[in-house]
Short mmCIF file of C-alpha atoms in Angstrom, two decimals:
data_model
loop_
_atom_site.label_atom_id
_atom_site.label_comp_id
_atom_site.label_asym_id
_atom_site.label_seq_id
_atom_site.Cartn_x
_atom_site.Cartn_y
_atom_site.Cartn_z
CA MET F 1 -2.62 -12.05 8.00
CA VAL F 2 0.34 -10.55 6.19
CA SER F 3 2.05 -12.82 3.66
CA SER F 4 5.80 -12.99 3.19
CA ARG F 5 5.40 -11.36 -0.21
CA THR F 6 3.64 -8.38 1.38
CA LEU F 7 6.36 -8.11 4.02
CA VAL F 8 9.07 -8.08 1.34
CA HIS F 9 7.25 -5.31 -0.54
CA ALA F 10 6.85 -3.34 2.70
CA ILE F 11 10.55 -3.67 3.50
CA ILE F 12 11.48 -2.48 0.00
CA GLY F 13 9.15 0.51 0.42
CA ALA F 14 10.59 1.27 3.88
CA VAL F 15 14.15 1.18 2.56
CA VAL F 16 13.16 3.60 -0.22
CA GLY F 17 11.49 5.88 2.35
CA VAL F 18 14.55 5.88 4.63
CA VAL F 19 17.07 6.34 1.79
CA LEU F 20 15.07 9.29 0.44
CA SER F 21 14.49 10.76 3.91
CA PHE F 22 16.24 13.98 2.89
CA ILE F 23 13.21 14.66 0.64
CA PRO F 24 10.08 15.96 2.42
CA PHE F 25 7.31 13.33 2.53
CA SER F 26 9.66 10.58 1.39
CA THR F 27 7.38 8.11 3.16
CA VAL F 28 4.78 8.73 0.43
CA ILE F 29 7.31 7.58 -2.13
CA GLY F 30 8.21 4.52 -0.06
CA GLY F 31 4.53 3.62 0.38
CA ALA F 32 3.90 4.14 -3.33
CA VAL F 33 6.77 1.80 -4.23
CA ALA F 34 5.43 -0.85 -1.86
CA GLY F 35 1.86 -0.44 -3.17
CA PHE F 36 3.04 -0.58 -6.79
CA LEU F 37 4.89 -3.83 -6.14
CA GLU F 38 1.98 -5.31 -4.18
CA GLY F 39 -0.42 -4.98 -7.06
CA PRO F 40 -3.64 -3.56 -8.36
CA ASP F 41 -5.85 -4.10 -5.28
CA THR F 42 -6.05 -0.72 -3.53
CA ARG F 43 -6.90 -2.27 -0.15
CA ASP F 44 -3.78 -4.44 -0.25
CA GLY F 45 -1.78 -1.45 -1.48
CA ALA F 46 -2.92 0.69 1.45
CA LEU F 47 -2.10 -2.14 3.86
CA VAL F 48 1.41 -2.67 2.52
CA GLY F 49 1.94 1.11 2.47
CA ALA F 50 0.98 1.37 6.14
CA LEU F 51 3.27 -1.56 6.93
CA ALA F 52 6.12 0.15 5.06
CA GLY F 53 5.43 3.30 7.09
CA ALA F 54 5.50 1.32 10.34
CA ILE F 55 8.85 -0.19 9.39
CA THR F 56 10.11 3.30 8.45
CA PHE F 57 8.92 4.61 11.83
CA VAL F 58 11.44 2.48 13.75
CA PRO F 59 14.70 4.11 12.49
CA VAL F 60 13.11 7.57 12.39
CA ALA F 61 11.89 7.24 15.99
CA ALA F 62 15.30 5.91 17.04
CA GLY F 63 16.96 8.93 15.43
CA ALA F 64 14.54 11.31 17.13
CA PHE F 65 15.18 9.59 20.48
CA LEU F 66 18.93 10.00 20.02
CA VAL F 67 18.46 13.70 19.25
CA LEU F 68 16.37 14.12 22.41
CA VAL F 69 19.00 12.32 24.50
CA PHE F 70 21.77 14.43 22.93
CA LEU F 71 19.89 17.64 23.74
CA GLY F 72 19.38 16.48 27.32
CA PHE F 73 15.60 16.09 27.38
CA GLY F 74 14.48 13.76 30.13
CA PHE F 75 17.59 14.11 32.28
CA GLY F 76 16.91 15.70 35.62
CA ALA F 77 13.14 15.57 35.13
CA SER F 78 12.69 13.86 38.47
CA GLY F 79 14.24 16.82 40.28
CA GLY F 80 12.06 19.38 38.49
CA PRO F 81 8.54 20.49 39.26
CA THR F 82 5.62 18.22 38.37
CA GLY F 83 4.25 20.75 35.86
CA GLY F 84 7.48 20.57 33.88
CA LEU F 85 7.34 16.79 33.79
CA VAL F 86 3.73 16.85 32.57
CA PHE F 87 4.64 19.39 29.87
CA LEU F 88 7.61 17.26 28.77
CA LEU F 89 5.40 14.18 28.62
CA PHE F 90 2.83 16.12 26.56
CA VAL F 91 5.51 17.29 24.11
CA VAL F 92 6.87 13.75 23.70
CA ILE F 93 3.36 12.32 23.09
CA VAL F 94 2.50 15.01 20.52
CA ALA F 95 5.85 14.57 18.76
CA THR F 96 5.47 10.77 18.67
CA THR F 97 1.90 11.01 17.32
CA THR F 98 2.96 13.51 14.65
CA LEU F 99 5.89 11.31 13.66
CA LEU F 100 3.67 8.24 13.55
CA PHE F 101 1.16 10.04 11.32
CA TYR F 102 3.97 11.31 9.10
CA THR F 103 5.41 7.85 8.56
CA VAL F 104 2.46 5.46 8.73
CA GLY F 105 -0.46 7.64 7.63
CA VAL F 106 1.27 9.26 4.69
CA ALA F 107 2.82 5.95 3.59
CA LEU F 108 -0.68 4.43 3.64
CA LEU F 109 -1.77 7.11 1.19
CA GLY F 110 1.30 6.38 -0.94
CA GLY F 111 0.48 2.66 -0.93
CA TYR F 112 -3.03 3.40 -2.15
CA VAL F 113 -1.69 5.58 -4.98
CA GLY F 114 0.98 2.98 -5.85
CA SER F 115 -1.58 0.19 -6.15
CA TYR F 116 -3.77 2.44 -8.32
CA LEU F 117 -0.78 3.05 -10.59
CA ALA F 118 -0.13 -0.72 -10.72
CA ARG F 119 -3.70 -1.20 -11.95
CA GLU F 120 -3.34 1.53 -14.58
CA TYR F 121 0.09 0.37 -15.83
CA PRO F 122 0.25 -3.44 -15.54
CA GLU F 123 3.06 -3.73 -18.10
CA LYS F 124 5.27 -1.34 -16.12
CA ARG F 125 4.57 -3.30 -12.93
CA THR F 126 5.46 -6.57 -14.65
CA ASN F 127 8.70 -5.12 -16.03
CA THR F 128 9.60 -3.61 -12.64
CA ARG F 129 9.03 -6.90 -10.84
CA ARG F 130 11.18 -8.73 -13.42
CA THR F 131 13.93 -6.13 -13.09
CA ILE F 132 14.24 -6.55 -9.33
CA GLY F 133 14.11 -10.33 -9.61
CA MET F 134 10.54 -11.10 -8.58
CA SER F 135 8.12 -13.31 -10.44
CA ALA F 136 6.21 -11.17 -12.92
CA ASP F 137 2.96 -13.16 -12.70
CA GLU F 138 2.83 -13.65 -8.95
CA ARG F 139 -0.68 -12.98 -7.67
CA ALA F 140 -2.26 -13.69 -4.33
CA GLY F 141 -4.27 -16.88 -4.62
CA ARG F 142 -3.70 -17.37 -8.35
CA PRO F 143 -1.24 -19.61 -10.14
CA PRO F 144 1.07 -17.86 -12.60
CA ALA F 145 -0.39 -17.42 -16.09
CA GLY F 146 0.15 -20.32 -18.43
CA ARG F 147 -0.04 -22.96 -15.73
CA ARG F 148 -3.16 -25.01 -15.69
CA ASN F 149 -5.48 -24.91 -12.78
CA ARG F 150 -6.57 -28.39 -11.75
CA ARG F 151 -10.17 -27.52 -12.42
CA GLY F 152 -9.96 -25.82 -15.77
CA PRO F 153 -8.13 -23.56 -18.22
CA PRO F 154 -5.40 -21.13 -17.15
CA GLU F 155 -6.45 -17.86 -15.58
CA PRO F 156 -6.07 -14.88 -17.92
CA THR F 157 -3.55 -12.26 -16.91
CA ASP F 158 -4.24 -8.54 -17.03
CA LEU F 159 -2.38 -8.41 -20.35
CA GLU F 160 -4.40 -11.24 -21.96
CA ALA F 161 -7.88 -10.35 -20.75
CA PRO F 162 -9.99 -8.41 -23.20
CA ASP F 163 -10.44 -4.74 -22.33
CA SER F 164 -14.02 -3.91 -21.50
CA ASP F 165 -13.34 -0.21 -22.14
CA ARG F 166 -12.29 -0.73 -25.74
CA PRO F 167 -14.61 -1.72 -28.57
CA PRO F 168 -13.91 -5.12 -30.10
CA ALA F 169 -11.62 -5.23 -33.11
CA THR F 170 -13.57 -5.48 -36.36
CA ASP F 171 -12.64 -6.59 -39.83
CA ALA F 172 -13.37 -3.75 -42.27
CA ARG F 173 -14.14 -6.14 -45.15
CA ASN F 174 -17.13 -7.88 -43.63
CA ASP F 175 -17.53 -5.98 -40.33
CA ARG F 176 -17.30 -9.09 -38.17
CA THR F 177 -15.79 -9.18 -34.71
CA GLU F 178 -12.43 -10.95 -34.35
CA PRO F 179 -12.06 -13.12 -31.24
CA THR F 180 -9.13 -12.34 -28.98
CA ARG F 181 -6.36 -14.83 -28.32
CA TRP F 182 -7.75 -15.47 -24.83
CA GLN F 183 -11.22 -16.27 -26.22
CA GLU F 184 -9.73 -18.64 -28.82
CA GLU F 185 -7.76 -20.51 -26.14
CA ARG F 186 -10.84 -20.80 -23.98
CA GLU F 187 -12.93 -22.20 -26.83
CA THR F 188 -10.16 -24.68 -27.66
CA ASP F 189 -9.99 -25.79 -24.02
CA ARG F 190 -13.77 -26.28 -23.92
CA ASP F 191 -13.67 -28.54 -26.97
CA GLU F 192 -11.11 -30.85 -25.30
#
């Protein structure tokens, strides 16, 4: 089930894709924006990217339909030979499928890339969310950082959690490992 937060991110990505429609593959950019806002989970990013592409598909398909009506496709098809009607139907199906792939499929890829970028640059994501007026610590299923969970200490955010890729900070004088702020808070909470 799609949450309201995901729908808002998808709409923002769709608006970006439509506004930048003069750029080729603008739906990738719209999907990437939606995936970046959605967060670091690549599955959720791909989902919100596809949803942004589906929302983008509606005005693009409406515009294509108006162009076809303006050019006169479909008028007088009943009076023409059956082969012409079948060919016209084939062309419309191929064009619709191509347009659907262009908007939804490529936006899905953009959403995946956007969520990957959100995982690599959590500070930029937090700043971006604050700039557009969204809660910076909003996570699916987690309370914002700093608030206590009823069962225990607050959940660490991406910024507070120790990096597993980096070696621990050491004191050069006695070569001992310094605990991080998150570890100190956890030990303090355990003592209480």
